[in-house]
Short mmCIF file of C-alpha atoms in Angstrom, two decimals:
data_model
loop_
_atom_site.label_atom_id
_atom_site.label_comp_id
_atom_site.label_asym_id
_atom_site.label_seq_id
_atom_site.Cartn_x
_atom_site.Cartn_y
_atom_site.Cartn_z
CA UNK A 1 -59.31 -32.41 26.06
CA UNK A 2 -56.18 -34.07 24.93
CA UNK A 3 -57.21 -37.68 24.38
CA UNK A 4 -57.03 -37.84 20.62
CA UNK A 5 -60.56 -39.18 20.21
CA UNK A 6 -60.86 -38.02 16.64
CA UNK A 7 -61.51 -34.42 17.58
CA UNK A 8 -59.49 -32.09 15.42
CA UNK A 9 -59.71 -28.78 17.20
CA UNK A 10 -57.39 -26.97 14.81
CA UNK A 11 -59.75 -27.22 11.82
CA UNK A 12 -63.51 -27.24 11.43
CA UNK A 13 -65.19 -30.59 10.92
CA UNK A 14 -65.74 -31.50 7.32
CA UNK A 15 -62.91 -29.24 6.17
CA UNK A 16 -60.86 -30.96 3.50
CA UNK A 17 -57.26 -30.04 2.82
CA UNK A 18 -54.59 -31.59 0.66
CA UNK A 19 -51.51 -33.19 2.20
CA UNK A 20 -49.41 -31.98 -0.73
CA UNK A 21 -49.75 -28.68 -2.51
CA UNK A 22 -48.60 -28.06 -6.06
CA UNK A 23 -47.67 -24.56 -7.06
CA UNK A 24 -45.24 -23.05 -9.54
CA UNK A 25 -43.04 -21.90 -6.65
CA UNK A 26 -42.86 -25.35 -5.14
CA UNK A 27 -45.50 -25.55 -2.44
CA UNK A 28 -45.19 -24.92 1.28
CA UNK A 29 -41.72 -26.34 1.97
CA UNK A 30 -39.89 -25.63 -1.23
CA UNK A 31 -36.51 -27.35 -1.72
CA UNK A 32 -36.21 -27.90 -5.46
CA UNK A 33 -33.58 -30.18 -6.89
CA UNK A 34 -30.51 -28.32 -8.09
CA UNK A 35 -31.45 -24.92 -6.65
CA UNK A 36 -27.81 -23.99 -5.97
CA UNK A 37 -26.80 -24.70 -9.56
CA UNK A 38 -29.85 -22.87 -10.92
CA UNK A 39 -29.14 -19.86 -8.71
CA UNK A 40 -25.47 -19.80 -9.78
CA UNK A 41 -26.48 -19.95 -13.45
CA UNK A 42 -29.01 -17.14 -13.00
CA UNK A 43 -26.49 -14.93 -11.16
CA UNK A 44 -23.84 -15.65 -13.82
CA UNK A 45 -26.21 -14.71 -16.64
CA UNK A 46 -27.24 -11.56 -14.78
CA UNK A 47 -23.61 -10.51 -14.28
CA UNK A 48 -22.70 -11.27 -17.91
CA UNK A 49 -25.65 -9.22 -19.16
CA UNK A 50 -24.64 -6.32 -16.89
CA UNK A 51 -21.04 -6.52 -18.14
CA UNK A 52 -22.09 -6.33 -21.79
CA UNK A 53 -24.55 -3.51 -21.12
CA UNK A 54 -21.89 -1.55 -19.22
CA UNK A 55 -19.31 -2.14 -21.97
CA UNK A 56 -21.71 -1.03 -24.67
CA UNK A 57 -22.74 2.02 -22.68
CA UNK A 58 -19.18 3.12 -21.95
CA UNK A 59 -18.04 2.75 -25.57
CA UNK A 60 -21.04 4.66 -26.95
CA UNK A 61 -21.13 7.46 -24.38
CA UNK A 62 -20.63 10.90 -25.92
CA UNK A 63 -20.08 14.18 -24.14
CA UNK A 64 -20.46 17.26 -26.29
CA UNK A 65 -19.76 19.62 -23.43
CA UNK A 66 -17.08 19.20 -20.81
CA UNK A 67 -18.50 18.49 -17.36
CA UNK A 68 -18.25 21.30 -14.82
CA UNK A 69 -16.92 18.97 -12.15
CA UNK A 70 -15.51 15.51 -11.75
CA UNK A 71 -17.75 12.74 -13.06
CA UNK A 72 -17.00 9.04 -12.29
CA UNK A 73 -17.34 8.06 -15.95
CA UNK A 74 -14.22 10.15 -16.68
CA UNK A 75 -12.20 7.20 -15.39
CA UNK A 76 -13.20 4.86 -18.21
CA UNK A 77 -14.74 6.94 -21.02
CA UNK A 78 -12.19 8.12 -23.55
CA UNK A 79 -14.45 10.38 -25.63
CA UNK A 80 -15.12 13.48 -23.63
CA UNK A 81 -13.91 16.98 -24.50
CA UNK A 82 -11.17 18.61 -22.51
CA UNK A 83 -12.36 21.48 -20.37
CA UNK A 84 -11.47 24.90 -21.71
CA UNK A 85 -8.28 26.37 -20.32
CA UNK A 86 -8.68 28.97 -17.62
CA UNK A 87 -7.90 32.43 -18.97
CA UNK A 88 -4.93 33.91 -17.17
CA UNK A 89 -5.33 37.56 -16.32
#
């Protein structure tokens, strides 16, 4: 009871554990060097890839039929057919 006489009550006797743990993610208390820079680089690459994918997609989008209603891609896609004129009766 509380005297610190070599009795470790939080683990069984003979149980061995490492003071330091190596893992690919960095162990228990991960604080890798340069994590802010690495995160900024990863976010920048992700955004650049999304920009190029979006640009490619918007330049290669084809509409062979006019949409029945408003579609958000009408704001930036130049190659869609005009809807047929309403017949006046």
